[in-house]
GROMACS .gro file of C-alpha atoms in nm:
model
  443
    1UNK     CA    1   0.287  -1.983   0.618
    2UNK     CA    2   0.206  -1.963   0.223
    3UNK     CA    3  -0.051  -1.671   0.122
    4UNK     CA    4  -0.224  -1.702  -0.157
    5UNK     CA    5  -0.187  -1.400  -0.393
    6UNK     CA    6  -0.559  -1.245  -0.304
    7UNK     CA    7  -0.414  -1.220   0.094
    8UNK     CA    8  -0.072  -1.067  -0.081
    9UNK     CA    9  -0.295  -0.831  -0.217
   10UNK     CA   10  -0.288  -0.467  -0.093
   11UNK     CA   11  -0.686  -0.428   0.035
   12UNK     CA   12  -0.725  -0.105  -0.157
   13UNK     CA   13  -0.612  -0.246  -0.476
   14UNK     CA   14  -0.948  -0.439  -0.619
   15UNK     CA   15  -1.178  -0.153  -0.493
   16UNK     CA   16  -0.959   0.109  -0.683
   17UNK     CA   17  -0.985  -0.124  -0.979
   18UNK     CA   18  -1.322  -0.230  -0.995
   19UNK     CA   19  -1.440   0.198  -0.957
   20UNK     CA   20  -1.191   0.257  -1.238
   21UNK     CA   21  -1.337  -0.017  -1.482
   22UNK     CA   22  -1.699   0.067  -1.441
   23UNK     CA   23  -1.601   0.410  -1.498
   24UNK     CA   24  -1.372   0.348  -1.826
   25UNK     CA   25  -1.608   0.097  -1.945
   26UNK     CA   26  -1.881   0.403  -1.930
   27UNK     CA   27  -1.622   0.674  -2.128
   28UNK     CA   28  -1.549   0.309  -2.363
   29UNK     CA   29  -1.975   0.304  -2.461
   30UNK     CA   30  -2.037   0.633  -2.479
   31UNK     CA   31  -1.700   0.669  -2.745
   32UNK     CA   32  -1.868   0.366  -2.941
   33UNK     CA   33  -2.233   0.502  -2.957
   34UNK     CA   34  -2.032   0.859  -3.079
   35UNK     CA   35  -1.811   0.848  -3.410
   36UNK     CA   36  -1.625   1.169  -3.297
   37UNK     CA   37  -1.582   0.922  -2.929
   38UNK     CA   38  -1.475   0.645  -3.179
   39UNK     CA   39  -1.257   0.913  -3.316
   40UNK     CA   40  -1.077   1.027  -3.011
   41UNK     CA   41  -1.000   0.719  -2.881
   42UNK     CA   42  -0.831   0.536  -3.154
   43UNK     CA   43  -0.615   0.894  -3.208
   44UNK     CA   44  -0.517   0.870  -2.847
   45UNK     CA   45  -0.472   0.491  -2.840
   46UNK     CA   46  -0.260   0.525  -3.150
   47UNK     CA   47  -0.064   0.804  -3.028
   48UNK     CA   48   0.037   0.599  -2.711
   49UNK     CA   49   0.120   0.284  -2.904
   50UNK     CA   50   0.347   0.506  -3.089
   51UNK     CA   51   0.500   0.655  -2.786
   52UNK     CA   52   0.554   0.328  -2.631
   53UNK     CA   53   0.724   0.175  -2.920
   54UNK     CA   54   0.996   0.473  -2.982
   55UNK     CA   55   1.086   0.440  -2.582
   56UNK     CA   56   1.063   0.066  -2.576
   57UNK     CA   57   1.278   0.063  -2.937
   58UNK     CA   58   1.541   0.276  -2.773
   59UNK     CA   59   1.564   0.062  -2.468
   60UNK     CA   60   1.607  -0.277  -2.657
   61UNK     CA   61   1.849  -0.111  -2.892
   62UNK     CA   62   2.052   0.038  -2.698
   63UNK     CA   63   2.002  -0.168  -2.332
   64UNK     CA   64   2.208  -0.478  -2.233
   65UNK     CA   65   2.005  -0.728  -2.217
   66UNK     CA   66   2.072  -1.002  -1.922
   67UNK     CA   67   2.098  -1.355  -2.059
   68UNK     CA   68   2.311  -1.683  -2.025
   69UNK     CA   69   2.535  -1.480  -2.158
   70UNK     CA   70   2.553  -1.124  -2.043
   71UNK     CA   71   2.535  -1.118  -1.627
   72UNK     CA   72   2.470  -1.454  -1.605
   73UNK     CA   73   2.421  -1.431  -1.195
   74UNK     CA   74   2.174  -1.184  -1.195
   75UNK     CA   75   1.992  -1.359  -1.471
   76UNK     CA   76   1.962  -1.680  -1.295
   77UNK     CA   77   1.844  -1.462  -1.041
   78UNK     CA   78   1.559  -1.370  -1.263
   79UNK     CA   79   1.500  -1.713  -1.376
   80UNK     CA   80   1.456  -1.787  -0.985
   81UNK     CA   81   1.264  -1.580  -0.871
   82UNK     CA   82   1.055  -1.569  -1.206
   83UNK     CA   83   1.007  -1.929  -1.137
   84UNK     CA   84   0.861  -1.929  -0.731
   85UNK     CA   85   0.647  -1.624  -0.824
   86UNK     CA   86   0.464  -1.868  -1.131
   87UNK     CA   87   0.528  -1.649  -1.435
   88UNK     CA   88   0.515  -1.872  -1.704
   89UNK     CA   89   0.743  -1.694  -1.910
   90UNK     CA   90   1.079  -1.524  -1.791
   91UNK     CA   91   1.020  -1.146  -1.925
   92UNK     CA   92   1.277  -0.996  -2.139
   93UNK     CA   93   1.513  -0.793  -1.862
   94UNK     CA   94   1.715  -0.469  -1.988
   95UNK     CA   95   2.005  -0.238  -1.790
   96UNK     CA   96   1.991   0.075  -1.929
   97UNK     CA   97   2.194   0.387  -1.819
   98UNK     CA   98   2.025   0.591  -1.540
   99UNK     CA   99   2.235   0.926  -1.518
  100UNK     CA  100   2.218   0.921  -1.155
  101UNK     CA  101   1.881   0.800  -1.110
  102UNK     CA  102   1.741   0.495  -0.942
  103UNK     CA  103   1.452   0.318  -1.078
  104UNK     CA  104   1.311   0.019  -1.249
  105UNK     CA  105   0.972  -0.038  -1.362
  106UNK     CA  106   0.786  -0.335  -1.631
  107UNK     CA  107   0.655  -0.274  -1.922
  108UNK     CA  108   0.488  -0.483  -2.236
  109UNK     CA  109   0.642  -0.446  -2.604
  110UNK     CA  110   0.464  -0.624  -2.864
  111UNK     CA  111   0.305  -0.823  -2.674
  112UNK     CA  112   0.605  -0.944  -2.469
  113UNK     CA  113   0.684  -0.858  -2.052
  114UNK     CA  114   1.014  -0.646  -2.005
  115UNK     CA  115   1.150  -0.578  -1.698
  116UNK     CA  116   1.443  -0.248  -1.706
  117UNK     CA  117   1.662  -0.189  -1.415
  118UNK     CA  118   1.847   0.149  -1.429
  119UNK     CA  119   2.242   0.102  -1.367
  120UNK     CA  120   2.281   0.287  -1.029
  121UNK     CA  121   2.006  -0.001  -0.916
  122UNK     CA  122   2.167  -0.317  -1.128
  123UNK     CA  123   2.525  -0.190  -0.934
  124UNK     CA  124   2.362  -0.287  -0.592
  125UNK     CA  125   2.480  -0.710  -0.707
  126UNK     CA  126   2.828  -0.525  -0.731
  127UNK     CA  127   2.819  -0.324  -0.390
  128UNK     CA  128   2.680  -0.643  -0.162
  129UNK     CA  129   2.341  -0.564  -0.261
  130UNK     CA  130   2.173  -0.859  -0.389
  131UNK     CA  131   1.925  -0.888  -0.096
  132UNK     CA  132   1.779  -0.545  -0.221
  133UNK     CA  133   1.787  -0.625  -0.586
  134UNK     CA  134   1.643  -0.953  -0.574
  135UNK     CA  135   1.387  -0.734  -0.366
  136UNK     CA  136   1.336  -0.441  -0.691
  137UNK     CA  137   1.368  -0.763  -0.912
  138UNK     CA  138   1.098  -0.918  -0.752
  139UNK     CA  139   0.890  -0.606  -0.714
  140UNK     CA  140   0.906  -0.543  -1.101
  141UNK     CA  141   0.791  -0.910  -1.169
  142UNK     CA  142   0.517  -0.884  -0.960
  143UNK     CA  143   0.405  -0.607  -1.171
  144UNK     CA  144   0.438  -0.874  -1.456
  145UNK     CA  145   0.261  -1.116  -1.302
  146UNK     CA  146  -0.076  -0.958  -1.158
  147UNK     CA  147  -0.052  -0.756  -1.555
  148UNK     CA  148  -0.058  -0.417  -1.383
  149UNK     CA  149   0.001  -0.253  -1.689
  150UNK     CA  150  -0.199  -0.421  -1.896
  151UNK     CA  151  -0.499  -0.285  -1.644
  152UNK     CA  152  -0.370   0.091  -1.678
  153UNK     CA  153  -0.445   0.056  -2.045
  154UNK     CA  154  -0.779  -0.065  -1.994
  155UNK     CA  155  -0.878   0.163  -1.713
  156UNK     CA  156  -0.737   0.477  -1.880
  157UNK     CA  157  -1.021   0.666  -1.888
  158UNK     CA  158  -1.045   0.673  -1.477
  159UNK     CA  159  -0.766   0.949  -1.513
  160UNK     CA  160  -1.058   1.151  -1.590
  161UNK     CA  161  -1.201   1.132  -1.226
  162UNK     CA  162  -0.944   1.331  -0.977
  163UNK     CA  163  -0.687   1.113  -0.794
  164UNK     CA  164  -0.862   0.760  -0.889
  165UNK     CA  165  -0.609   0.655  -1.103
  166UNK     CA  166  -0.307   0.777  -0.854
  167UNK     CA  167  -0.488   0.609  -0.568
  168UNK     CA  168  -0.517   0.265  -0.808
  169UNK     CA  169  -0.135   0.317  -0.880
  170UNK     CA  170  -0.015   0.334  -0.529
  171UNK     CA  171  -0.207   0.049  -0.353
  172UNK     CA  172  -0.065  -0.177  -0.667
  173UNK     CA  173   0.249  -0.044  -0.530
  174UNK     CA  174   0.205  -0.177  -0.185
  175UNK     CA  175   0.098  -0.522  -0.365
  176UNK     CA  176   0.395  -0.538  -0.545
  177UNK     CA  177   0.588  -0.467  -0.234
  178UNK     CA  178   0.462  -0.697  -0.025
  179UNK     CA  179   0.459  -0.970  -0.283
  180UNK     CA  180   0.852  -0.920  -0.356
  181UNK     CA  181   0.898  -0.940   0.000
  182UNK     CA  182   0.731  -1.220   0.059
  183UNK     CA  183   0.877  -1.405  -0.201
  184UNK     CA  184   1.280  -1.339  -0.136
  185UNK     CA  185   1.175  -1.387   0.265
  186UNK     CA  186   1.372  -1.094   0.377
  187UNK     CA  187   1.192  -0.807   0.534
  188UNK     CA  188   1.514  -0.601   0.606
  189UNK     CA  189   1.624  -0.598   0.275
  190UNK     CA  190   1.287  -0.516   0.101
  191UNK     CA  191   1.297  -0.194   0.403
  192UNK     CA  192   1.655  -0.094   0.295
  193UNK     CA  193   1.586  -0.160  -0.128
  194UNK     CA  194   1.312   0.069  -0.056
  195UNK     CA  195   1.523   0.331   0.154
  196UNK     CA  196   1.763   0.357  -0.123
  197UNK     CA  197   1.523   0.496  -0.322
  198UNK     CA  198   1.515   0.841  -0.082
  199UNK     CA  199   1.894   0.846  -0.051
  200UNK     CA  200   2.081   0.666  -0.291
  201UNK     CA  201   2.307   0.321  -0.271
  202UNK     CA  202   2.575   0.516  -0.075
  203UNK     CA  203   2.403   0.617   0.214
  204UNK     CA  204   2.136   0.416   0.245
  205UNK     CA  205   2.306   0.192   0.545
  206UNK     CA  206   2.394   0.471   0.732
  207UNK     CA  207   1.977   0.601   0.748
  208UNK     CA  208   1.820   0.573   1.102
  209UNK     CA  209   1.517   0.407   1.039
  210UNK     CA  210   1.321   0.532   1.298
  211UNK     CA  211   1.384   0.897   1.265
  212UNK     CA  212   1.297   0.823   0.872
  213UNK     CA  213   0.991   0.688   0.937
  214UNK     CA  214   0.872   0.979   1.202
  215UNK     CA  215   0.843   1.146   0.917
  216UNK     CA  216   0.531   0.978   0.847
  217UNK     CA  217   0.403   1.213   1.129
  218UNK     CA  218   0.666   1.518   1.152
  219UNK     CA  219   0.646   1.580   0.807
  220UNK     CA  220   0.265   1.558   0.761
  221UNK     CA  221   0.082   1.857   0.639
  222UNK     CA  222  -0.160   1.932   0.332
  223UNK     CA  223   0.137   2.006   0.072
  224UNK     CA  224   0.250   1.654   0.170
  225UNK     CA  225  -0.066   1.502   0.155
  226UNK     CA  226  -0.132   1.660  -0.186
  227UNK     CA  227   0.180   1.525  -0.343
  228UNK     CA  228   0.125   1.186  -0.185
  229UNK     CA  229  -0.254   1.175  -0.357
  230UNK     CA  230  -0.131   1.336  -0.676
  231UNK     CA  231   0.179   1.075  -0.716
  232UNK     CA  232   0.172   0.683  -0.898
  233UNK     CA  233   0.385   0.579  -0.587
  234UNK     CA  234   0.339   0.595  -0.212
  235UNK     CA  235   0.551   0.794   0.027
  236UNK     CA  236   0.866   0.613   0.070
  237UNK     CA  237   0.837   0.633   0.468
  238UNK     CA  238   0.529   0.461   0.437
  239UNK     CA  239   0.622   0.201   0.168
  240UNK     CA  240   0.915   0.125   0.429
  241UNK     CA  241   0.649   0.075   0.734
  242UNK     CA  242   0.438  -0.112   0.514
  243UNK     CA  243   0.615  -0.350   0.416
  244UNK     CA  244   0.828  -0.431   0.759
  245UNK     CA  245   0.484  -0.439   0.901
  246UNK     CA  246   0.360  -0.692   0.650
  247UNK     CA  247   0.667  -0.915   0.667
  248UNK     CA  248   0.672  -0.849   1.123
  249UNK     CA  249   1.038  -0.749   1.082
  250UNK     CA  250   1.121  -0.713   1.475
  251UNK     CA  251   1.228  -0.309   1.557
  252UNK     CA  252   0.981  -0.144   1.284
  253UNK     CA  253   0.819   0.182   1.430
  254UNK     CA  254   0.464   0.281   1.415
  255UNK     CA  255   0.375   0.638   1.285
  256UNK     CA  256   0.035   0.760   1.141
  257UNK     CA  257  -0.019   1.059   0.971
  258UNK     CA  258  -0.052   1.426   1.132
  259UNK     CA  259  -0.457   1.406   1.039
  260UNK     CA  260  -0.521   1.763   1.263
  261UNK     CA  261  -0.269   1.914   1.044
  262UNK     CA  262  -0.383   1.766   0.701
  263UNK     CA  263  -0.751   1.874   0.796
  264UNK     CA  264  -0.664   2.228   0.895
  265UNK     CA  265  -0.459   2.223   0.594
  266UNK     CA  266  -0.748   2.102   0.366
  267UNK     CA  267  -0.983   2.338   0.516
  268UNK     CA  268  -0.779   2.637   0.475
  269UNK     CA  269  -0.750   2.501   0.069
  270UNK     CA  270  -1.125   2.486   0.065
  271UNK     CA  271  -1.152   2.821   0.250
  272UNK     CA  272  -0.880   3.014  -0.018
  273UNK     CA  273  -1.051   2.849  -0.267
  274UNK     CA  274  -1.383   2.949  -0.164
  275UNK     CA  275  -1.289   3.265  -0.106
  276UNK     CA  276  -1.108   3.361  -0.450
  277UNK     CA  277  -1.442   3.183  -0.630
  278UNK     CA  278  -1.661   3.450  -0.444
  279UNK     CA  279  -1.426   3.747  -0.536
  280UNK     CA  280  -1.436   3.601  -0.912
  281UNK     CA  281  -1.820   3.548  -0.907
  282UNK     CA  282  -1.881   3.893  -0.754
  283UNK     CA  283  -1.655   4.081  -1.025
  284UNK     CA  284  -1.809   3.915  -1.267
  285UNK     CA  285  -2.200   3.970  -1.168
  286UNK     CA  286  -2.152   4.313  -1.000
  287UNK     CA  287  -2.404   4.532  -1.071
  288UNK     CA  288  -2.638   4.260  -1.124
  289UNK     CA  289  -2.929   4.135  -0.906
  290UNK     CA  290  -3.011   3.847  -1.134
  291UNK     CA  291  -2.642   3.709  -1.130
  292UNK     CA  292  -2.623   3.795  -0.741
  293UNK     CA  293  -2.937   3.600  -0.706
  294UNK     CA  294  -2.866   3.288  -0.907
  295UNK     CA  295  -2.530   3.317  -0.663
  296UNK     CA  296  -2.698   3.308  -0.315
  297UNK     CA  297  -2.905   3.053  -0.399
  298UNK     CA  298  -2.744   2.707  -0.580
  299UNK     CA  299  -2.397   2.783  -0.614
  300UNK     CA  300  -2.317   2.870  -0.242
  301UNK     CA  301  -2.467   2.500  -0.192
  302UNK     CA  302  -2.168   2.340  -0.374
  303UNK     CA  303  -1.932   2.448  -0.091
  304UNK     CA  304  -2.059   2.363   0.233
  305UNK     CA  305  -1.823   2.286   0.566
  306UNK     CA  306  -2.014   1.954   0.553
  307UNK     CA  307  -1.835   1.906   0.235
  308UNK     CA  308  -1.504   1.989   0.346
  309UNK     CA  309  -1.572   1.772   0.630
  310UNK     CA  310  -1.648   1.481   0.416
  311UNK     CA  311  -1.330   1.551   0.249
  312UNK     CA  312  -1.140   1.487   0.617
  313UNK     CA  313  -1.325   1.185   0.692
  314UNK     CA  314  -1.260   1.014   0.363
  315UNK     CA  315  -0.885   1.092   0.433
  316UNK     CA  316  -0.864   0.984   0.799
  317UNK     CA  317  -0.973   0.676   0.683
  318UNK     CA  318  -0.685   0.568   0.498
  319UNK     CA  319  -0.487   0.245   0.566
  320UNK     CA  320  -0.187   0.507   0.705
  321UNK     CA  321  -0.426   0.781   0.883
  322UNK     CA  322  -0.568   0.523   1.197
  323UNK     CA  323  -0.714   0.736   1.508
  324UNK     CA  324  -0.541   0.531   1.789
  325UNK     CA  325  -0.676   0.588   2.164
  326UNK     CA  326  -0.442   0.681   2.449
  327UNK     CA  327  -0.512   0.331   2.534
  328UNK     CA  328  -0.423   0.181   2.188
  329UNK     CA  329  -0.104   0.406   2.174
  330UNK     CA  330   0.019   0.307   2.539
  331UNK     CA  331  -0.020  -0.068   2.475
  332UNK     CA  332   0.155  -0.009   2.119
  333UNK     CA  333   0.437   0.131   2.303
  334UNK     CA  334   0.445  -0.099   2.614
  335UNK     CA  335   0.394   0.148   2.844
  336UNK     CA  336   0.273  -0.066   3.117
  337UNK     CA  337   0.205   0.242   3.398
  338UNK     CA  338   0.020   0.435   3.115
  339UNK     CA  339  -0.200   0.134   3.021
  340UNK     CA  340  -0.259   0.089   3.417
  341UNK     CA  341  -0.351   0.427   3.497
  342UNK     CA  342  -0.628   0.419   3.185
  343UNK     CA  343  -0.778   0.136   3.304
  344UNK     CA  344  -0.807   0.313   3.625
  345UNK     CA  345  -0.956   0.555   3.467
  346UNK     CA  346  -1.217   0.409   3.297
  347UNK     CA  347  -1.077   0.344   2.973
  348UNK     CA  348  -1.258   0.136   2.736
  349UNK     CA  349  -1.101  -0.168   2.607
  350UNK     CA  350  -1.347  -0.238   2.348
  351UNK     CA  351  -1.293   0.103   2.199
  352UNK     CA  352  -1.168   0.052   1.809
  353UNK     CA  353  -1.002   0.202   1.553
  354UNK     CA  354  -1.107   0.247   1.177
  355UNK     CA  355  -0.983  -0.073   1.100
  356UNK     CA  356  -1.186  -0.230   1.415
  357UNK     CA  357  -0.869  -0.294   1.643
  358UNK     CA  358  -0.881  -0.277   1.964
  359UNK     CA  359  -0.608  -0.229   2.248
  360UNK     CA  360  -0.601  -0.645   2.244
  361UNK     CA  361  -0.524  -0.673   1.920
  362UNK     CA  362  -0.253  -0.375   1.953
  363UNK     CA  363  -0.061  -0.655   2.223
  364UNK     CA  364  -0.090  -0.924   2.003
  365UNK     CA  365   0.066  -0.775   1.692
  366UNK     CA  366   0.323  -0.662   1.949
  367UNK     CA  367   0.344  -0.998   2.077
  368UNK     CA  368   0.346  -0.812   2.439
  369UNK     CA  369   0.213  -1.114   2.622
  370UNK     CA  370   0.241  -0.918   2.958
  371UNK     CA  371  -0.003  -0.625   2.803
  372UNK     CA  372  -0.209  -0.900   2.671
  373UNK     CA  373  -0.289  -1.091   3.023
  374UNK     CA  374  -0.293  -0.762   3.182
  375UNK     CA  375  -0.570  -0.643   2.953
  376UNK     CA  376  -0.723  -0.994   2.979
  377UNK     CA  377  -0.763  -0.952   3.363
  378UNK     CA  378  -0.915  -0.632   3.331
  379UNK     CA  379  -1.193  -0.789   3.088
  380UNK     CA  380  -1.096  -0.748   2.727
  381UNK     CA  381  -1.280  -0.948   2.474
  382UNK     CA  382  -1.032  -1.257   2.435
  383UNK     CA  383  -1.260  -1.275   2.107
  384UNK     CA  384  -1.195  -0.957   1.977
  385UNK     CA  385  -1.206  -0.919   1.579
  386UNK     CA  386  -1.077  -0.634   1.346
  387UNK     CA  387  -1.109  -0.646   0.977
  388UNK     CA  388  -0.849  -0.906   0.940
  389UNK     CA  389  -0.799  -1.142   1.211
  390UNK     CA  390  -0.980  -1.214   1.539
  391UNK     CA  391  -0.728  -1.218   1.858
  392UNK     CA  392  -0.649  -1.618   1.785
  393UNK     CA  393  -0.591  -1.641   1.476
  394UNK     CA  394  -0.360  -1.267   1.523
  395UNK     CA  395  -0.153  -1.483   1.766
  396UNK     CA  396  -0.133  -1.751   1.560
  397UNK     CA  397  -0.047  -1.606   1.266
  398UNK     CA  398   0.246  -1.448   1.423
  399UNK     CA  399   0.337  -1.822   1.534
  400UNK     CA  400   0.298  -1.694   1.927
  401UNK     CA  401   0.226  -2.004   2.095
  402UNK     CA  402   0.213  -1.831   2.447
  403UNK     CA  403  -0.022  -1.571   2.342
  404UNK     CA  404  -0.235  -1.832   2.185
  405UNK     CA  405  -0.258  -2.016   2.541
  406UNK     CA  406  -0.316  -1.727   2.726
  407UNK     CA  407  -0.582  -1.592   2.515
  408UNK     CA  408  -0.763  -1.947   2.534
  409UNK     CA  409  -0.737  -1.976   2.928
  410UNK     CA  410  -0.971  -1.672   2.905
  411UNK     CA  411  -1.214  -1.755   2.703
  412UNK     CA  412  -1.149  -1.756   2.314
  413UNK     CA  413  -1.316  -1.989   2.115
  414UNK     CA  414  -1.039  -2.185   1.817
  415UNK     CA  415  -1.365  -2.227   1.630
  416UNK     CA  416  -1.444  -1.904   1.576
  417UNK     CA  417  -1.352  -1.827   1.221
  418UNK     CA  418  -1.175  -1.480   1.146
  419UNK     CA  419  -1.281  -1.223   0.905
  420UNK     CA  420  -1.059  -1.392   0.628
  421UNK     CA  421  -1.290  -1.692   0.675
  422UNK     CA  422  -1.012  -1.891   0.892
  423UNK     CA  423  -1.065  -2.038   1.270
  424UNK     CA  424  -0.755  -2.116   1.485
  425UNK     CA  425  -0.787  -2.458   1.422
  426UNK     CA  426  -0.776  -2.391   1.047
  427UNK     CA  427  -0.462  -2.227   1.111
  428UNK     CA  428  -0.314  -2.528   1.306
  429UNK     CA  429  -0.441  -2.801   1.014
  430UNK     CA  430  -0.612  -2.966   1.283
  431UNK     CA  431  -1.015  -3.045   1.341
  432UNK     CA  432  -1.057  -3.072   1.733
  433UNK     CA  433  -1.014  -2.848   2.059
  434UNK     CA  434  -0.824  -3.106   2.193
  435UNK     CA  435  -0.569  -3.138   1.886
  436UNK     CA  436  -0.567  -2.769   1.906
  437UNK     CA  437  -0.498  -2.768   2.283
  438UNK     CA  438  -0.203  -3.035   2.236
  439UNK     CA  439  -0.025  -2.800   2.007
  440UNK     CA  440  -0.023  -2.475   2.196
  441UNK     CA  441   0.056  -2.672   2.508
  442UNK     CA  442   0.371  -2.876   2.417
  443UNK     CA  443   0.554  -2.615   2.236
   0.00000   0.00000   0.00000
């Protein structure tokens, strides 16, 4: 099925965006209605120009630049993919030595799009790697094409606000990543470019994916949470679920964070914090009723546990921090005599997650028809919606025929348009129940 590049589109990335413009464009009028503003800006736009240019100089000076000429494969490779993604210009592509490290990234130079690919990633065409570097290709021309950098300049003020401009950075990560993937058509490789990045071109075929992406939850605690919001780039764990999520690749685990852990961990932050502010306060004002005063009152309201709760909540609701049920985590994992016995026990099947999925929708992304029907029989909502799809169109997407069938022999409606504005007969090109009927019957 062809997405268009809004449903590409990581679901954080325009929010992020649209907070960090209204705040820049703020900082931008208050600079203009101040000559020392004026003043500031231009020294700090001029100093990153300059910046910019020596780096960008050194690269095209010294790089080897792919043409006809020089790598001709991997430049027609360029051209290609350049070409299905609708750039209208092929942007100037570099190889540049990397020292041991693996990275690429896209960048503008006088007004023109460069793509650089550090050696130990450009080696991966030599080492029966094209998959993954048509994958980092692709990645870096997305980058290009939805002018990702061009944005950072204009929303660089929003660094000013804590982790707003890090939190930007990462979901146009997961845009880029699921655009690359979508456009080379291979979910495996865009897992295993990905992976390469945590371990290196050597070893990256020999990593168990699974026990890499537990991580996601064995390896979850506030320090880890704290580099992940401090970072430009996602957790590569996470990057690797998300993306072999996005494209269905058949085998990818399911891990969420540790959000117990992470809140503990946050609360102990607040509580050290809290603690070393008091014993700083009360060194400075001791001896002094006024300052001791002026302390019970206004300042201890600033640091409330309804604060640090706040804090929690705005973290467990994260694309990667879902609160599944028993119910939603027994169906995920097929566990047929689990699901059975919380039914038993009064379960609820309409219970949802923070993305509004329900155990239903858990056995169609799973394409467990079996957990489906058997949730079905026990009265599940065959009309179910989450924030995406409704139970249809979920099956349908995924191009399950039999799940589509089942779902309508108990009661969903193929007119009932999704979230995304789409019915099931929208997603089948056709206008009628009947049509619609004809198609998931005869295949």
């Amino acid at each position: 099925m062809k997405l268009s590049p809004r449903e590409l589109m990581s679901n954080r990335e325009m929010p992020y965006f649209v907070i960090s413009l209204i705040f820049s464009i703020l900082l931008y009028i208050l600079a203009i209605l101040s000559l020392f503003g004026i003043a500031i800006l231009l020294v700090l736009f001029a100093f990153l120009l300059y910046a910019n240019m020596i780096m960008l100089g050194s690269i095209r000076g010294n790089g080897v630049r792919i043409s006809e000429k020089q790598f001709p494969d991997i430049y027609e490779r360029v051209v290609s993919l350049s070409t299905e993604m609708g750039l209208t210009k092929v942007p100037d592509v570099f190889v540049i030595h990397s020292e041991g490290a693996f990275n690429a990234f896209a960048t503008r130079f006088l007004g023109r799009n460069m793509v650089v690919i550090y050696s130990e990633v450009f080696e991966l065409a030599r080492e029966r790697g094209e998959a993954e570097l048509d994958f980092i290709i692709a990645h870096e021309l997305s980058h290009v094409k939805r002018r990702h950098v061009w944005k950072n300049i204009l929303i660089m003020p929003a660094q000013f606000i804590p982790f707003l401009s890090q939190a930007y950075s990462r979901s146009c990560e997961y845009t880029c990543d699921r655009e690359a993937a979508y456009y080379i058509q291979n979910g495996e490789a865009a897992k295993r470019a990905i992976t390469i990045l945590g371990v290196g071109k050597q070893l990256y075929t020999e990593v168990n994916e699974d026990a890499f992406l537990e991580q996601i939850h064995t390896e979850s605690n506030v320090a880890v949470w704290l580099s992940e919001v401090l970072s430009s780039h996602p957790l590569l764990p996470k990057r690797v679920q998300a993306v072999g999520n996005f494209m269905r690749v058949e085998g990818t685990p399911t891990y969420y964070s540790n959000s117990t852990k992470i809140a503990l961990g946050i609360g102990a932050l607040f509580g050290i914090f809290f603690v070393c502010y008091i014993a700083v306060i009360a060194l400075i004002t001791a001896g002094s009723l006024t300052y001791a005063s002026l302390f019970s009152g206004s300042l201890f309201d600033e640091f409330t546990p309804e604060n640090e709760l706040s804090a929690e909540e705005d973290y467990l609701s994260s694309d990667y921090s879902l609160t599944l049920t028993p119910l939603m985590e027994a169906v995920s994992n097929g566990d047929d005599s689990t699901v059975r016995n919380l039914l038993s026990s009064g379960a609820d099947l309409e219970e949802v997650d923070s993305e509004n999925t329900t155990a239903l929708h858990y056995a169609i992304y799973g394409d467990n028809i079996a957990m489906a029907e058997l949730l079905l029989v026990r009265g599940a909502n065959p009309n179910t919606a989450d924030d995406y799809t409704n139970a249809l169109t979920a099956a349908l997407e995924a191009e399950n025929l039999e799940m589509a069938s089942l779902l309508y022999e108990h009661g969903a409606n193929p007119t009932t348009k999704d979230p995304q504005g789409y019915s099931a007969l929208d997603m089948l090109g056709v206008s009628s129940e009947e049509d619609f009927l004809n198609i998931i019957n005869n295949n």
